[in-house]
Short mmCIF file of C-alpha atoms and ligand atoms in Angstrom, two decimals:
data_model
loop_
_atom_site.label_atom_id
_atom_site.label_comp_id
_atom_site.label_asym_id
_atom_site.label_seq_id
_atom_site.Cartn_x
_atom_site.Cartn_y
_atom_site.Cartn_z
CA MET A 1 229.20 90.51 223.53
CA SER A 2 230.62 86.95 224.70
CA ALA A 3 228.54 84.90 221.77
CA PRO A 4 231.28 86.10 219.04
CA ILE A 5 234.43 85.27 221.06
CA LEU A 6 232.68 81.82 221.70
CA THR A 7 232.08 81.23 217.86
CA ASP A 8 235.81 82.46 217.52
CA VAL A 9 237.27 80.33 219.69
CA ALA A 10 235.34 77.28 218.53
CA THR A 11 236.56 77.87 214.76
CA GLU A 12 240.07 78.47 215.99
CA LEU A 13 240.06 74.87 217.58
CA THR A 14 238.47 72.86 214.21
CA PRO A 15 241.46 70.87 212.98
CA PRO A 16 241.55 70.81 208.77
CA VAL A 17 239.71 67.82 206.89
CA LEU A 18 242.30 66.43 204.92
CA PRO A 19 241.83 64.93 201.36
CA ALA A 20 241.65 61.42 200.10
CA PRO A 21 244.92 60.48 198.77
CA PRO A 22 245.45 59.85 195.28
CA LEU A 23 244.63 56.10 194.61
CA PRO A 24 245.63 53.52 192.95
CA ILE A 25 249.53 53.89 193.83
CA ARG A 26 251.56 51.88 191.25
CA THR A 27 254.81 50.32 192.13
CA GLU A 28 257.12 48.73 190.05
CA ARG A 29 255.33 44.93 190.51
CA LEU A 30 252.23 46.05 192.42
CA VAL A 31 248.60 48.50 192.78
CA LEU A 32 247.49 49.73 195.86
CA ARG A 33 244.18 50.87 195.71
CA ALA A 34 241.10 51.37 198.06
CA VAL A 35 239.58 48.19 198.88
CA VAL A 36 235.93 47.08 197.61
CA PRO A 37 233.35 44.50 198.88
CA ASP A 38 234.24 42.38 196.06
CA ASP A 39 237.50 41.73 197.87
CA SER A 40 235.76 40.19 200.38
CA ALA A 41 237.03 36.14 199.11
CA ALA A 42 240.29 37.33 198.59
CA ILE A 43 240.88 38.76 202.32
CA GLY A 44 238.72 36.10 204.06
CA ALA A 45 240.94 33.27 202.36
CA TYR A 46 243.93 34.42 204.15
CA CYS A 47 242.28 35.93 207.19
CA ALA A 48 240.85 32.86 208.12
CA ASP A 49 244.09 31.36 208.27
CA PRO A 50 245.02 30.93 211.96
CA GLU A 51 248.86 31.14 211.23
CA VAL A 52 248.50 34.48 209.39
CA THR A 53 246.13 35.80 211.98
CA ARG A 54 248.26 34.49 215.07
CA TYR A 55 249.71 37.68 215.88
CA LEU A 56 247.18 40.14 214.30
CA PRO A 57 244.54 41.70 217.20
CA PHE A 58 241.78 39.57 215.99
CA PRO A 59 240.99 35.71 215.64
CA ALA A 60 240.73 33.96 212.37
CA LEU A 61 237.91 35.05 210.81
CA ASP A 62 234.59 33.48 210.35
CA ALA A 63 231.83 34.96 208.06
CA ASP A 64 230.34 37.49 210.49
CA GLY A 65 234.24 38.66 211.50
CA LEU A 66 235.03 38.97 207.80
CA ALA A 67 231.93 41.18 207.26
CA ARG A 68 232.93 43.33 210.37
CA ARG A 69 236.56 43.62 208.78
CA MET A 70 235.39 44.29 205.30
CA GLU A 71 232.96 47.25 206.60
CA ARG A 72 235.64 48.45 208.32
CA LEU A 73 238.41 48.19 205.47
CA VAL A 74 236.03 49.55 202.42
CA ALA A 75 235.14 52.47 204.76
CA GLY A 76 238.80 53.42 205.18
CA THR A 77 239.58 55.74 202.09
CA ALA A 78 240.00 59.12 203.50
CA PRO A 79 240.61 59.44 207.12
CA SER A 80 241.40 62.83 208.71
CA ALA A 81 241.13 62.04 212.59
CA PRO A 82 242.48 60.38 214.90
CA GLU A 83 241.32 56.23 215.07
CA GLU A 84 240.58 57.25 211.29
CA MET A 85 242.24 54.50 208.82
CA LEU A 86 243.25 54.15 205.09
CA ALA A 87 242.90 50.44 203.94
CA LEU A 88 244.75 49.50 200.81
CA ALA A 89 244.01 46.34 198.79
CA VAL A 90 247.40 45.59 197.61
CA GLU A 91 247.50 43.87 194.09
CA HIS A 92 249.97 41.95 191.56
CA GLU A 93 248.98 41.07 188.02
CA GLY A 94 245.46 41.72 189.08
CA VAL A 95 245.40 39.30 192.22
CA LEU A 96 245.17 41.00 195.63
CA VAL A 97 248.20 39.29 197.47
CA GLY A 98 247.75 41.41 200.82
CA ASP A 99 246.45 44.32 202.40
CA LEU A 100 247.64 47.42 204.34
CA MET A 101 246.20 50.30 206.64
CA LEU A 102 247.54 53.27 208.16
CA ARG A 103 245.57 54.65 211.26
CA LEU A 104 246.05 58.31 212.36
CA THR A 105 246.70 58.08 215.92
CA ASP A 106 247.51 61.35 217.69
CA ARG A 107 247.57 64.93 216.72
CA HIS A 108 249.40 67.95 218.51
CA GLY A 109 246.99 70.00 220.08
CA PRO A 110 242.94 70.43 219.21
CA ALA A 111 242.81 71.94 216.04
CA ASP A 112 245.76 70.55 214.15
CA PRO A 113 245.70 67.83 212.02
CA PRO A 114 247.04 64.26 213.10
CA ALA A 115 250.57 64.10 213.34
CA ILE A 116 251.26 60.32 214.17
CA ALA A 117 250.12 57.25 212.36
CA GLU A 118 250.12 53.47 212.67
CA LEU A 119 251.15 51.02 209.95
CA GLY A 120 249.70 47.69 209.65
CA TRP A 121 249.66 44.41 207.08
CA VAL A 122 248.31 41.22 206.32
CA PHE A 123 249.53 39.32 203.31
CA ALA A 124 248.51 35.93 201.89
CA PRO A 125 251.29 33.43 202.78
CA GLU A 126 251.25 32.11 199.22
CA TYR A 127 252.56 35.42 197.83
CA ALA A 128 255.26 35.35 200.68
CA GLY A 129 258.98 35.78 200.58
CA ARG A 130 259.00 37.95 197.33
CA GLY A 131 259.46 41.29 198.92
CA PHE A 132 255.51 42.19 197.89
CA ALA A 133 254.75 43.41 201.35
CA THR A 134 258.10 45.49 201.44
CA GLU A 135 257.36 46.82 198.44
CA ALA A 136 253.77 47.72 199.42
CA ALA A 137 254.65 49.15 202.64
CA ARG A 138 257.35 51.13 201.07
CA ALA A 139 255.08 52.67 198.91
CA LEU A 140 252.56 53.24 201.65
CA VAL A 141 255.25 54.90 203.98
CA ASP A 142 255.85 57.41 201.17
CA LEU A 143 252.12 58.26 200.76
CA ALA A 144 252.07 58.67 204.40
CA PHE A 145 255.06 61.14 204.31
CA THR A 146 254.12 62.93 201.37
CA HIS A 147 250.43 63.18 201.58
CA TYR A 148 249.71 63.63 205.46
CA PRO A 149 251.59 66.42 207.90
CA LEU A 150 253.01 63.48 209.69
CA HIS A 151 255.76 63.76 212.28
CA ARG A 152 256.05 59.97 213.05
CA LEU A 153 255.00 56.82 212.04
CA MET A 154 255.07 53.61 214.01
CA ALA A 155 254.16 50.14 213.90
CA ARG A 156 253.79 47.44 217.17
CA LEU A 157 253.82 44.02 216.77
CA ASP A 158 254.46 40.93 218.97
CA PRO A 159 258.01 40.56 219.27
CA ARG A 160 257.57 36.86 218.30
CA ASN A 161 256.30 38.24 214.81
CA VAL A 162 259.74 38.01 213.17
CA THR A 163 258.73 38.46 209.74
CA SER A 164 256.68 41.32 210.53
CA ALA A 165 259.68 42.47 212.72
CA ARG A 166 261.93 42.15 209.69
CA LEU A 167 259.29 44.13 207.56
CA CYS A 168 259.75 47.31 209.68
CA GLU A 169 264.09 47.01 209.60
CA ARG A 170 263.76 47.02 205.91
CA LEU A 171 261.47 50.36 206.00
CA GLY A 172 264.43 51.74 207.94
CA MET A 173 261.86 52.01 211.07
CA ARG A 174 264.10 51.95 214.34
CA HIS A 175 263.12 49.51 216.96
CA GLU A 176 262.55 51.92 219.48
CA ALA A 177 261.04 49.66 223.04
CA HIS A 178 259.88 46.18 223.75
CA THR A 179 257.18 46.42 226.32
CA ARG A 180 256.62 43.52 228.88
CA GLN A 181 253.15 42.04 228.95
CA ASP A 182 250.87 44.99 227.96
CA PHE A 183 249.16 43.23 225.33
CA PRO A 184 246.05 41.27 225.88
CA GLU A 185 246.00 37.78 224.60
CA ARG A 186 242.67 36.30 223.78
CA ASP A 187 243.44 33.10 225.95
CA GLY A 188 243.79 35.66 229.09
CA THR A 189 247.54 35.81 229.41
CA TRP A 190 249.56 38.99 228.57
CA SER A 191 251.73 39.32 225.47
CA ASP A 192 255.05 41.54 224.94
CA THR A 193 255.02 44.48 222.34
CA ALA A 194 257.87 45.36 219.93
CA VAL A 195 257.32 49.29 218.98
CA TYR A 196 259.13 50.84 215.89
CA GLY A 197 259.05 54.10 214.53
CA LEU A 198 260.47 56.17 212.01
CA LEU A 199 260.61 59.87 212.36
CA ARG A 200 260.10 62.53 208.92
CA PRO A 201 264.01 63.72 208.78
CA GLU A 202 264.54 59.73 208.45
CA TRP A 203 261.98 59.28 206.26
CA ALA A 204 263.22 62.20 204.19
CA ALA A 205 267.04 61.32 204.10
CA ALA A 206 266.56 57.65 203.30
CA PHE A 207 264.21 59.16 200.39
C1 COA B 1 254.62 40.17 207.98
C2 COA B 1 254.32 39.78 206.53
C3 COA B 1 253.32 40.92 205.77
C4 COA B 1 255.91 39.63 205.90
O1 COA B 1 255.89 38.87 204.84
P1 COA B 1 257.18 38.73 203.89
O2 COA B 1 256.66 37.74 202.73
O3 COA B 1 257.78 38.40 205.05
O4 COA B 1 257.35 40.41 203.52
P2 COA B 1 258.20 40.29 201.90
O5 COA B 1 256.57 40.19 200.92
O6 COA B 1 258.65 41.57 201.97
O7 COA B 1 259.29 39.27 201.64
C5 COA B 1 260.08 39.59 202.16
C6 COA B 1 261.21 38.35 201.90
O8 COA B 1 261.48 37.97 200.59
C7 COA B 1 262.49 37.96 200.26
N1 COA B 1 262.47 38.54 198.99
C8 COA B 1 262.80 38.29 197.77
N2 COA B 1 262.47 38.75 196.95
C9 COA B 1 262.31 40.15 197.43
C10 COA B 1 262.64 41.30 196.99
N3 COA B 1 262.16 41.75 195.61
N4 COA B 1 262.19 42.54 197.45
C11 COA B 1 262.58 42.45 199.06
N5 COA B 1 262.67 41.17 199.22
C12 COA B 1 262.76 39.84 198.67
C13 COA B 1 263.17 38.67 201.42
O9 COA B 1 264.29 38.54 201.56
C14 COA B 1 262.69 38.56 202.71
O10 COA B 1 262.65 37.13 203.14
P3 COA B 1 263.62 37.06 204.63
O11 COA B 1 262.72 37.66 205.54
O12 COA B 1 263.85 35.39 204.62
O13 COA B 1 264.51 37.75 204.38
C15 COA B 1 253.44 38.60 206.65
O14 COA B 1 254.38 37.40 207.30
C16 COA B 1 252.49 38.43 206.82
O15 COA B 1 251.59 39.04 206.45
N6 COA B 1 252.18 37.88 208.38
C17 COA B 1 250.44 37.68 208.67
C18 COA B 1 250.32 39.00 209.36
C19 COA B 1 250.73 39.76 210.30
O16 COA B 1 251.31 38.98 211.10
N7 COA B 1 251.05 40.79 210.43
C20 COA B 1 251.79 42.14 211.07
C21 COA B 1 250.81 42.50 212.38
S1 COA B 1 251.99 43.30 213.60
#
């Protein structure tokens, strides 16, 4: 008699599989689409620049590092569970100018879909200062709250990364915390973290 009960419990604890988001997304000046292996040269060009990766959790990429990153980005098409991500290439007039990611992080209960996600962005320096990152990230925020049942979006960054902090503020994210010496640097030291957050009602009010 116990087997059916166990089966029922197992069924109840299975979270839903979320569908892949509708892509591409078009904004006024940009196209956001899935990353493909042919993007390797464009992404490799800016990710090999130590100035670009200075505040990223990976060093300037060599060929092996780029191959590993491309594998992760290309696979990031249909996140459904914590630790899975959506990766997007951002194109302007047919040229890849940057990439974005949305990483699902937490769910409320074991049978719930993810409710918290983290944003990330990397743009080629030659396309900086034109609002491309803001335009693309806004579209990703809208996708995040329309396609996924998210309650909260967040970004974590090195507080010295002022361009990224300004981008969070342009997106309407709130500076919620500054935690001290909690991020392990590549040189053996610790750096601080700034936490930015945006809750669904705040996004809906600005939408
Ligand atoms: C973080 C990063 C994406 C920000 O790039 P950015 O060029 O500052 O951001 P945008 O493309 O949105 O451009 C915004 C700038 O263009 C200006 N701008 C010009 N035209 C604009 C427009 N139409 N719309 C909005 N902003 C515009 C803005 O005023 C702003 O300049 P300001 O910051 O001096 O005020 C970029 O610095 C980067 O890739 N850094 C390396 C990777 C990294 O650190 N990632 C984050 C890890 S947490």
